[in-house]
Coordinates of C-alpha atoms in Angstrom, one line a residue:
M35 CA -0.5 40.7 -4.1
K36 CA -4.0 40.3 -5.3
L37 CA -6.9 41.0 -2.9
S38 CA -10.6 40.3 -3.4
A39 CA -12.9 43.2 -3.5
T40 CA -15.6 41.2 -1.7
L41 CA -13.5 39.4 0.9
S42 CA -9.9 40.3 2.0
L43 CA -7.4 37.6 2.6
T44 CA -7.2 38.6 6.2
A45 CA -10.9 38.0 6.6
L46 CA -10.5 34.7 4.8
L47 CA -7.8 33.6 7.3
V48 CA -10.0 34.6 10.2
A49 CA -12.8 32.6 8.7
V50 CA -10.5 29.6 8.4
S51 CA -9.4 29.8 12.0
T52 CA -12.7 30.7 13.6
G53 CA -15.1 28.6 11.6
A54 CA -17.1 31.6 10.4
Q55 CA -19.2 30.8 7.4
A56 CA -17.7 33.7 5.4
L57 CA -16.4 31.8 2.4
D58 CA -17.8 32.8 -1.0
K59 CA -18.3 30.7 -4.1
D60 CA -14.9 31.7 -5.5
T61 CA -12.7 30.6 -2.6
F62 CA -11.5 27.0 -2.2
I63 CA -9.9 25.9 1.1
N64 CA -7.8 22.8 1.3
C65 CA -7.1 21.5 4.8
T66 CA -3.7 20.0 4.6
S67 CA -1.8 18.0 7.2
R68 CA 1.4 19.9 7.4
A69 CA 3.5 22.7 6.1
P70 CA 5.4 22.1 2.9
G71 CA 9.2 21.6 3.1
G72 CA 9.6 24.4 0.6
F73 CA 8.1 26.1 -2.5
S74 CA 10.8 25.1 -5.0
P75 CA 10.1 21.8 -6.7
A76 CA 13.6 21.3 -7.9
L77 CA 14.7 21.2 -4.3
E78 CA 11.9 19.0 -2.9
M79 CA 10.8 15.4 -3.1
D80 CA 7.5 15.1 -1.3
G81 CA 3.9 15.5 -2.3
I82 CA 2.9 18.2 0.2
S83 CA 5.6 20.5 -1.1
Y84 CA 4.6 19.8 -4.7
N85 CA 1.0 20.5 -3.9
A86 CA 2.0 23.9 -2.7
S87 CA 4.3 24.7 -5.6
S88 CA 4.6 22.8 -8.8
Q89 CA 1.0 21.5 -8.9
Q90 CA -0.4 25.1 -8.7
V91 CA 2.3 27.6 -9.6
Y92 CA 4.6 25.9 -12.0
E93 CA 4.3 24.0 -15.3
R94 CA 6.5 21.6 -17.3
L95 CA 7.3 21.2 -21.0
V96 CA 5.0 18.2 -21.0
G97 CA 2.0 17.6 -18.7
F98 CA -0.4 14.9 -17.7
V99 CA -4.0 14.9 -18.7
R100 CA -5.9 15.8 -15.5
G101 CA -6.6 12.7 -13.4
T102 CA -4.6 10.3 -15.7
T103 CA -1.1 9.2 -16.5
D104 CA -1.6 10.2 -20.2
L105 CA 0.9 12.8 -21.5
E106 CA -0.2 16.1 -23.1
P107 CA 1.5 19.2 -24.4
A108 CA 2.1 21.9 -21.9
L109 CA 4.7 24.6 -22.2
A110 CA 5.9 22.7 -25.3
E111 CA 3.1 22.6 -27.8
S112 CA 4.8 19.8 -29.8
W113 CA 8.0 17.9 -30.0
D114 CA 10.0 15.7 -32.5
I115 CA 12.0 12.6 -31.6
S116 CA 14.9 11.4 -33.7
D117 CA 14.8 7.9 -35.1
D118 CA 17.6 6.8 -32.8
G119 CA 15.7 8.1 -29.7
L120 CA 18.6 10.4 -28.7
E121 CA 17.3 13.9 -29.8
Y122 CA 14.1 15.5 -28.5
T123 CA 13.3 18.8 -30.1
F124 CA 10.6 20.9 -28.3
H125 CA 8.6 23.6 -29.9
L126 CA 7.7 26.0 -27.2
R127 CA 4.3 27.7 -26.7
K128 CA 4.3 31.4 -27.5
G129 CA 2.5 34.1 -25.5
V130 CA 2.9 32.4 -22.1
K131 CA 3.2 34.9 -19.2
F132 CA 5.1 34.5 -16.0
H133 CA 3.5 35.6 -12.7
S134 CA 4.4 38.9 -10.9
N135 CA 5.0 39.6 -7.3
K136 CA 6.0 42.6 -5.2
T137 CA 9.7 42.3 -6.2
F138 CA 9.4 41.1 -9.8
K139 CA 7.4 42.0 -12.9
P140 CA 8.4 40.1 -16.1
T141 CA 9.3 42.1 -19.2
R142 CA 9.1 39.2 -21.6
D143 CA 7.1 36.0 -22.2
F144 CA 8.3 32.5 -21.4
N145 CA 11.0 31.3 -23.9
A146 CA 13.9 28.9 -24.4
D147 CA 16.2 30.7 -21.9
D148 CA 13.8 29.7 -19.1
V149 CA 14.0 26.1 -20.1
L150 CA 17.8 26.1 -20.2
F151 CA 18.0 27.8 -16.8
S152 CA 15.6 25.4 -15.1
F153 CA 17.6 22.3 -16.2
N154 CA 21.1 23.7 -16.1
R155 CA 20.6 24.9 -12.5
Q156 CA 20.2 21.3 -11.5
W157 CA 22.7 19.9 -13.9
K158 CA 25.7 22.2 -14.2
E159 CA 27.9 22.8 -11.2
D160 CA 29.1 26.1 -12.7
N161 CA 25.6 27.5 -13.0
P162 CA 25.4 30.5 -10.6
Y163 CA 22.3 29.0 -9.1
H164 CA 23.5 25.5 -8.6
N165 CA 24.5 25.9 -5.0
V166 CA 21.7 28.4 -4.1
S167 CA 19.4 27.3 -1.2
K168 CA 21.9 24.4 -0.6
G169 CA 20.5 22.8 -3.7
T170 CA 21.0 19.0 -3.8
Y171 CA 18.3 18.4 -6.4
P172 CA 17.2 15.0 -5.1
Y173 CA 14.8 14.0 -7.8
F174 CA 17.0 15.2 -10.7
N175 CA 19.8 13.0 -9.2
A176 CA 17.6 10.1 -8.3
M177 CA 16.4 9.9 -11.9
K178 CA 20.1 9.9 -13.1
M179 CA 19.6 13.0 -15.2
S180 CA 23.2 14.0 -15.1
Q181 CA 24.2 10.7 -16.7
L182 CA 21.4 10.9 -19.2
L183 CA 21.8 14.4 -20.6
K184 CA 24.4 15.1 -23.1
S185 CA 23.4 18.6 -24.1
I186 CA 20.5 21.1 -24.0
E187 CA 20.6 23.6 -26.8
K188 CA 18.6 26.7 -27.6
V189 CA 17.9 26.4 -31.3
D190 CA 15.9 29.7 -31.2
D191 CA 13.8 31.6 -28.8
Y192 CA 11.0 29.0 -29.1
T193 CA 12.9 25.8 -29.9
V194 CA 15.0 23.7 -27.5
K195 CA 16.8 20.5 -28.3
F196 CA 17.7 17.9 -25.7
T197 CA 20.4 15.3 -26.7
L198 CA 20.7 12.2 -24.6
Q199 CA 23.7 10.0 -23.9
Y200 CA 21.6 6.9 -24.6
P201 CA 18.0 6.1 -25.5
F202 CA 15.7 6.5 -22.6
S203 CA 12.1 5.5 -23.2
P204 CA 10.6 7.2 -20.1
F205 CA 12.1 10.6 -21.1
L206 CA 8.9 12.4 -21.9
A207 CA 7.2 11.1 -18.7
T208 CA 10.2 12.0 -16.7
I209 CA 10.3 15.7 -17.8
A210 CA 6.6 15.9 -17.0
M211 CA 7.5 15.3 -13.4
D212 CA 7.5 18.1 -10.8
F213 CA 11.3 18.5 -10.5
A214 CA 11.4 19.5 -14.2
S215 CA 9.2 22.6 -13.5
I216 CA 10.1 25.7 -15.5
Y217 CA 11.4 28.7 -13.6
S218 CA 11.8 32.3 -14.8
K219 CA 15.4 33.1 -15.7
E220 CA 14.6 36.8 -15.7
Y221 CA 13.4 36.5 -12.1
A222 CA 16.4 34.5 -11.2
D223 CA 18.8 37.0 -12.8
K224 CA 17.2 39.9 -11.0
M225 CA 17.3 38.3 -7.6
L226 CA 21.0 37.2 -8.2
K227 CA 21.9 40.8 -9.1
A228 CA 20.1 42.0 -5.9
G229 CA 22.1 39.6 -3.8
Q230 CA 19.0 37.6 -2.9
P231 CA 19.0 34.5 -5.1
E232 CA 17.2 32.4 -2.5
T233 CA 14.1 34.5 -3.1
I234 CA 13.1 32.5 -6.2
D235 CA 12.8 29.4 -4.0
R236 CA 10.9 31.1 -1.2
E237 CA 8.5 33.2 -3.3
P238 CA 7.8 31.1 -6.4
I239 CA 7.1 32.6 -9.8
G240 CA 5.8 30.3 -12.5
T241 CA 3.4 30.1 -15.5
G242 CA 0.7 27.9 -13.8
P243 CA -3.0 28.5 -13.2
F244 CA -2.5 29.9 -9.7
V245 CA -0.3 32.8 -8.4
F246 CA 1.5 32.4 -5.0
D247 CA 0.3 35.3 -2.8
G248 CA 2.0 34.4 0.5
Y249 CA 2.7 32.0 3.3
K250 CA 2.0 32.5 7.1
L251 CA 4.3 30.0 8.8
D252 CA 2.6 26.8 9.8
Q253 CA -0.9 28.4 9.3
A254 CA -1.9 29.1 5.7
I255 CA -0.7 29.4 2.1
R256 CA -2.5 31.7 -0.2
F257 CA -2.9 31.6 -4.0
S258 CA -5.1 33.5 -6.5
A259 CA -6.1 32.7 -10.0
N260 CA -3.7 33.6 -12.7
E261 CA -5.6 36.1 -14.8
D262 CA -3.1 35.9 -17.6
Y263 CA -3.1 32.2 -17.8
W264 CA -2.5 30.8 -21.4
R265 CA -5.5 28.5 -21.0
E266 CA -8.9 29.5 -19.5
V267 CA -8.6 31.2 -16.2
A268 CA -9.3 28.9 -13.2
P269 CA -12.9 28.9 -12.0
I270 CA -11.5 29.1 -8.4
K271 CA -10.4 32.7 -7.8
R272 CA -8.8 32.2 -4.4
L273 CA -7.1 29.1 -3.1
I274 CA -6.1 28.7 0.5
F275 CA -4.1 25.8 2.1
S276 CA -5.2 25.7 5.8
I277 CA -2.4 23.8 7.6
T278 CA -4.2 21.6 10.1
P279 CA -2.0 18.8 11.5
D280 CA -4.8 16.9 13.4
A281 CA -6.9 14.7 11.1
T282 CA -9.9 14.9 13.5
A283 CA -9.7 18.7 13.3
R284 CA -9.5 18.5 9.5
Y285 CA -12.6 16.4 9.4
A286 CA -14.5 18.8 11.7
K287 CA -13.6 21.7 9.5
L288 CA -14.8 19.8 6.5
Q289 CA -18.1 19.0 8.2
T290 CA -18.7 22.6 9.3
G291 CA -17.8 24.2 5.9
R292 CA -14.4 25.6 6.9
C293 CA -12.7 23.3 4.4
D294 CA -13.7 22.2 0.9
M295 CA -11.2 19.3 0.9
M296 CA -9.0 17.5 3.5
D297 CA -6.0 15.3 3.0
F298 CA -5.1 12.1 4.8
P299 CA -8.3 11.2 6.8
N300 CA -8.0 8.9 9.7
S301 CA -8.4 5.4 8.5
A302 CA -10.9 4.8 11.3
D303 CA -13.1 7.6 10.0
L304 CA -13.3 6.3 6.4
E305 CA -16.5 4.2 6.8
K306 CA -18.3 7.0 8.6
M307 CA -17.2 9.5 6.0
K308 CA -18.7 7.4 3.2
H309 CA -22.1 7.8 4.9
D310 CA -21.7 11.4 6.1
P311 CA -24.4 13.5 4.4
K312 CA -22.3 16.6 4.7
I313 CA -19.4 15.4 2.5
Q314 CA -18.7 13.5 -0.7
M315 CA -16.0 10.9 -0.9
I316 CA -13.8 10.0 -3.9
E317 CA -11.7 6.9 -3.8
K318 CA -9.1 5.4 -6.2
E319 CA -6.6 2.5 -6.0
G320 CA -3.4 4.3 -5.3
M321 CA -0.2 4.2 -7.3
N322 CA 1.9 3.9 -4.2
V323 CA 3.7 1.6 -1.8
S324 CA 4.4 1.7 1.9
Y325 CA 7.6 -0.2 2.9
I326 CA 10.2 -0.9 5.5
A327 CA 13.7 -0.1 4.2
M328 CA 16.5 -2.1 5.9
N329 CA 20.0 -0.5 5.7
V330 CA 22.0 -3.3 4.0
E331 CA 25.2 -1.6 5.0
K332 CA 24.6 -2.1 8.7
A333 CA 24.6 -5.3 10.7
P334 CA 22.4 -7.3 11.1
F335 CA 20.6 -6.0 8.0
D336 CA 23.6 -6.7 5.9
N337 CA 22.6 -10.3 6.1
Q338 CA 20.1 -11.4 3.5
K339 CA 18.7 -14.2 5.7
V340 CA 17.9 -11.6 8.5
R341 CA 16.1 -9.5 6.0
Q342 CA 14.1 -12.5 4.7
A343 CA 13.3 -13.5 8.3
L344 CA 11.8 -10.1 9.0
N345 CA 9.7 -10.5 5.9
Y346 CA 8.4 -13.8 7.2
A347 CA 7.7 -12.2 10.6
T348 CA 5.5 -9.5 9.3
D349 CA 1.7 -10.1 9.4
K350 CA 0.5 -8.0 6.5
D351 CA -3.1 -9.1 6.8
S352 CA -3.3 -7.7 10.3
I353 CA -1.7 -4.5 9.1
I354 CA -4.3 -4.0 6.4
K355 CA -7.1 -4.6 8.8
V356 CA -5.7 -2.5 11.7
V357 CA -3.7 0.3 10.1
Y358 CA -5.5 0.7 6.8
Q359 CA -9.0 -0.3 8.0
G360 CA -9.3 -2.4 4.8
A361 CA -8.5 0.6 2.6
G362 CA -5.4 -1.0 1.1
K363 CA -3.9 -4.2 -0.3
P364 CA -0.9 -6.2 0.9
A365 CA 2.2 -5.4 -1.1
K366 CA 4.6 -8.0 -2.4
N367 CA 6.6 -5.9 -4.9
P368 CA 8.0 -2.4 -4.8
L369 CA 5.8 -1.7 -7.9
P370 CA 2.0 -1.4 -7.3
P371 CA -0.3 -3.5 -9.4
T372 CA -1.8 -0.3 -11.0
V373 CA 1.5 0.2 -12.9
W374 CA 2.3 -1.9 -16.0
G375 CA 5.3 -4.2 -15.5
Y376 CA 4.0 -5.5 -12.2
N377 CA 5.0 -9.2 -11.7
D378 CA 2.0 -10.9 -10.2
A379 CA 3.6 -14.3 -10.5
I380 CA 5.9 -13.5 -7.5
K381 CA 4.9 -15.3 -4.3
D382 CA 5.1 -13.2 -1.2
Y383 CA 6.8 -14.2 2.0
P384 CA 3.9 -15.7 4.1
F385 CA 3.5 -14.9 7.7
D386 CA 5.5 -17.8 9.2
L387 CA 7.2 -17.3 12.5
D388 CA 8.9 -20.7 12.5
K389 CA 10.5 -20.1 9.1
A390 CA 11.6 -16.6 10.4
K391 CA 13.3 -18.2 13.5
K392 CA 15.0 -20.8 11.4
L393 CA 16.5 -18.1 9.0
L394 CA 17.6 -16.0 12.0
A395 CA 19.4 -19.0 13.5
E396 CA 21.1 -19.7 10.1
A397 CA 22.2 -16.1 10.0
G398 CA 23.9 -16.4 13.4
Y399 CA 21.1 -14.9 15.5
P400 CA 19.4 -17.8 17.2
D401 CA 18.2 -15.6 20.0
G402 CA 17.3 -12.7 17.9
F403 CA 18.9 -9.2 18.2
E404 CA 18.1 -5.7 19.3
S405 CA 17.9 -2.7 17.0
E406 CA 15.9 0.4 16.2
L407 CA 12.9 0.8 14.0
W408 CA 12.5 4.4 12.7
V409 CA 8.9 5.6 12.6
Q410 CA 7.9 7.9 9.7
P411 CA 6.7 11.1 11.6
V412 CA 4.1 12.2 9.0
V413 CA 1.1 10.6 7.5
R414 CA 1.4 10.2 3.7
A415 CA -0.8 8.9 0.9
S416 CA 0.8 5.4 1.2
N417 CA 0.4 5.1 5.0
P418 CA -2.4 6.4 7.2
N419 CA -0.8 5.6 10.5
P420 CA 2.9 4.9 10.6
R421 CA 3.0 4.8 14.4
R422 CA 0.4 2.0 14.6
L423 CA 2.3 0.1 11.9
A424 CA 5.5 0.3 13.9
E425 CA 3.8 -1.0 17.0
I426 CA 2.4 -4.0 15.1
L427 CA 5.9 -4.7 13.7
Q428 CA 7.4 -4.3 17.1
N429 CA 5.0 -6.9 18.5
D430 CA 5.4 -9.3 15.6
W431 CA 9.2 -9.3 15.5
A432 CA 9.4 -9.7 19.3
K433 CA 7.9 -13.2 18.7
I434 CA 11.1 -14.2 17.0
G435 CA 13.5 -12.5 19.5
V436 CA 13.9 -9.3 17.5
K437 CA 13.5 -6.4 19.9
V438 CA 13.2 -3.0 18.3
K439 CA 13.1 0.4 19.9
L440 CA 10.8 2.8 18.1
V441 CA 12.5 6.1 17.3
S442 CA 11.5 9.1 15.2
Y443 CA 12.7 12.5 14.1
E444 CA 11.2 15.6 12.7
W445 CA 10.4 14.9 9.0
G446 CA 13.2 16.9 7.5
D447 CA 15.7 15.4 9.9
Y448 CA 14.3 11.9 9.3
V449 CA 14.9 12.2 5.6
K450 CA 18.3 13.8 6.0
R451 CA 19.6 11.2 8.4
S452 CA 18.2 8.4 6.2
K453 CA 20.1 9.8 3.2
E454 CA 23.3 10.0 5.2
G455 CA 23.0 6.3 6.0
L456 CA 22.3 6.6 9.7
L457 CA 19.1 4.6 9.3
T458 CA 18.9 1.1 10.8
A459 CA 15.4 0.1 9.5
G460 CA 12.5 2.4 9.0
I461 CA 9.1 3.1 7.6
F462 CA 8.8 4.9 4.2
G463 CA 6.4 5.4 1.5
W464 CA 6.4 6.4 -2.2
S465 CA 3.8 7.5 -4.7
G466 CA 4.6 7.3 -8.4
D467 CA 5.1 10.5 -10.3
N468 CA 4.8 9.6 -14.0
G469 CA 3.2 6.1 -14.4
D470 CA 6.3 4.4 -15.6
P471 CA 7.9 1.5 -13.7
D472 CA 11.3 3.1 -13.8
N473 CA 9.9 5.9 -11.5
F474 CA 9.7 3.3 -8.7
F475 CA 12.8 1.2 -9.4
T476 CA 15.4 3.8 -10.2
P477 CA 14.7 6.4 -7.4
L478 CA 14.1 3.8 -4.7
L479 CA 16.4 0.9 -5.4
S480 CA 19.1 1.8 -8.0
C481 CA 22.8 2.2 -7.1
A482 CA 22.7 5.8 -8.4
S483 CA 20.0 6.6 -5.7
V484 CA 22.0 5.5 -2.7
G485 CA 22.4 8.7 -0.7
Y486 CA 19.2 10.2 -2.2
S487 CA 16.0 8.2 -2.0
N488 CA 17.4 4.6 -1.9
Y489 CA 17.2 4.5 1.9
A490 CA 18.1 0.8 2.0
R491 CA 21.4 1.7 0.4
W492 CA 21.0 -1.5 -1.6
C493 CA 23.2 -1.7 -4.8
N494 CA 22.8 -4.7 -6.9
K495 CA 24.6 -4.7 -10.3
P496 CA 22.4 -7.3 -12.1
F497 CA 19.3 -5.4 -11.0
D498 CA 20.8 -2.1 -12.2
Q499 CA 21.7 -3.7 -15.5
L500 CA 18.0 -4.8 -16.0
L501 CA 16.8 -1.3 -15.3
E502 CA 19.3 0.2 -17.7
Q503 CA 18.4 -2.3 -20.4
A504 CA 14.7 -1.6 -19.9
T505 CA 14.9 2.1 -20.3
K506 CA 16.9 1.8 -23.6
I507 CA 14.1 0.0 -25.4
F508 CA 10.7 1.4 -26.4
D509 CA 8.7 -1.8 -26.7
Q510 CA 6.5 -2.1 -23.6
A511 CA 6.1 -5.8 -23.7
E512 CA 9.9 -6.3 -23.8
R513 CA 10.4 -3.7 -21.0
T514 CA 7.8 -5.6 -18.9
K515 CA 9.8 -8.8 -19.2
L516 CA 12.9 -7.1 -17.8
Y517 CA 11.0 -5.4 -15.0
E518 CA 9.5 -8.8 -14.0
K519 CA 13.0 -10.2 -13.7
A520 CA 14.1 -7.2 -11.7
Q521 CA 11.3 -7.8 -9.2
V522 CA 12.4 -11.4 -8.7
I523 CA 15.9 -10.1 -7.7
V524 CA 14.4 -7.6 -5.2
K525 CA 12.2 -10.3 -3.7
E526 CA 15.1 -12.7 -3.2
Q527 CA 17.5 -10.0 -1.9
A528 CA 14.8 -8.5 0.4
P529 CA 16.3 -5.0 1.0
W530 CA 12.7 -4.1 1.8
I531 CA 9.6 -5.4 3.4
P532 CA 6.8 -4.1 1.1
I533 CA 3.9 -3.4 3.3
A534 CA 0.8 -2.1 1.4
H535 CA -0.6 -0.2 -1.5
S536 CA -3.2 2.2 -0.1
I537 CA -6.5 3.2 -1.6
T538 CA -6.5 7.0 -1.8
S539 CA -9.6 8.6 -0.2
T540 CA -10.4 12.2 -0.8
P541 CA -13.2 13.8 1.3
L542 CA -14.8 16.9 -0.3
S543 CA -17.4 19.4 0.6
L544 CA -20.7 19.0 -1.2
R545 CA -20.2 22.2 -3.2
V546 CA -17.0 20.9 -5.0
R547 CA -17.4 20.0 -8.6
D548 CA -15.1 18.5 -11.2
Y549 CA -12.3 17.5 -8.8
K550 CA -10.2 14.7 -10.3
Q551 CA -8.0 12.6 -8.2
S552 CA -4.4 12.5 -9.4
P553 CA -3.0 8.9 -9.9
F554 CA 0.2 10.3 -8.3
G555 CA -1.5 11.3 -5.1
Y556 CA -1.1 15.0 -5.7
S557 CA -3.8 17.8 -5.4
Y558 CA -4.2 19.7 -8.6
F559 CA -7.0 22.4 -8.4
Y560 CA -7.1 23.7 -11.9
G561 CA -10.5 22.9 -13.4
V562 CA -12.2 22.5 -10.1
R563 CA -15.4 24.5 -9.6
L564 CA -17.6 25.4 -6.6
A565 CA -21.3 25.2 -6.8
D566 CA -23.3 28.3 -6.1

């Protein structure tokens, strides 16, 4: 574990908790809203966990240019694609070092063995790590990687060839996503031999710009700059995630110099923050969507007219005003307008209570019905106040006789129960991870994602066929036409009520320089500087 000669990590944590102005120009403190679900991106599917692992510690074969959706070489310095689009040959970067920790010091550089291990762990049931840490690999499965991959071959130590079962135009963007992070096979082998394979998921070792130094449960996560990084060493020498659940407390810490950045500000504070002389505010139209998923396998949500009625009974304009404080736009599609393929010709369900009542009567519920509405227990980039949203929906739907009881669970349990199909209807959100429309449609609404991240459990074969067709062609204009048709099906079938696309607001201390907002809603700190 690396310690500063000028300021110990213990002293830093004291400064974080007490508010002492002890932070130096090399220490960046990020006030985050909750603890990560874990530190292993192959096992996780949420931005907080990615921020604490894959965005700082790990890297992929392909990366994104900072602050954009543009692809760039990362651990692969180049690649070749066969004419039929089935073979991708990656030429790996030489001289890349893995991190060290108290139990592991690498004896070799990154090579092809690490690539094969990282993918085969998620793909092959006979891989010794496949069931470690109760691995379910939610994003790998949601992106249908098992069906897509035919083989992964080590050509030599620095060349790997992926062969696909069928052409898949978003392939490069897909393997630039966090779940495709590259782990150290040497570290995994050592921990397996020691009888402690779960260690690689608790104490991450990667090749990224920051080294994981430790985690104090529900208090702080510590990182230090990777002095052996293959690019320039990060200007920030120490990085601390201070876990601060209350948004008001995060704002106070930012104002008093105990944080350099905070996530998920209260929507009611946004206007004040814009004029606060102690902070700087960065805003960007988000690549996200907040939505209500209705479990189509459960009555009454198995009835299309009921789902349409609830769409008509949802006052999105009021939601944007009250929940988002204007920092969002009403959603009519699962896809945000910031992503190509968006179908702007679709007409949204207007707020029409009479129409909603008529549809309920036609569905056999003239007096309405009683049900539950699950309330997302955490604030996410797509939704600044899930509880307030739920209260508005509860009030709106009561006007058509639909009485919903608001229920919630701890976040991990909320997701687990939803995957298992126990959900009735509930609040969810999604931020895109690669800039391709498929990254919304396949994980959220495809048949393959039922049981993973398709919480509505909606499986529509014509919709799935359009997705499959779209990913097998490389012409963006032709793909757009197919995605536009797919959005028409979603609108008619109404497994969701799309609520809003939020504007992402990032409050920073005045000393922060060169921070670039990720279009995916993540926090990536490489390249950020602190003014003297």
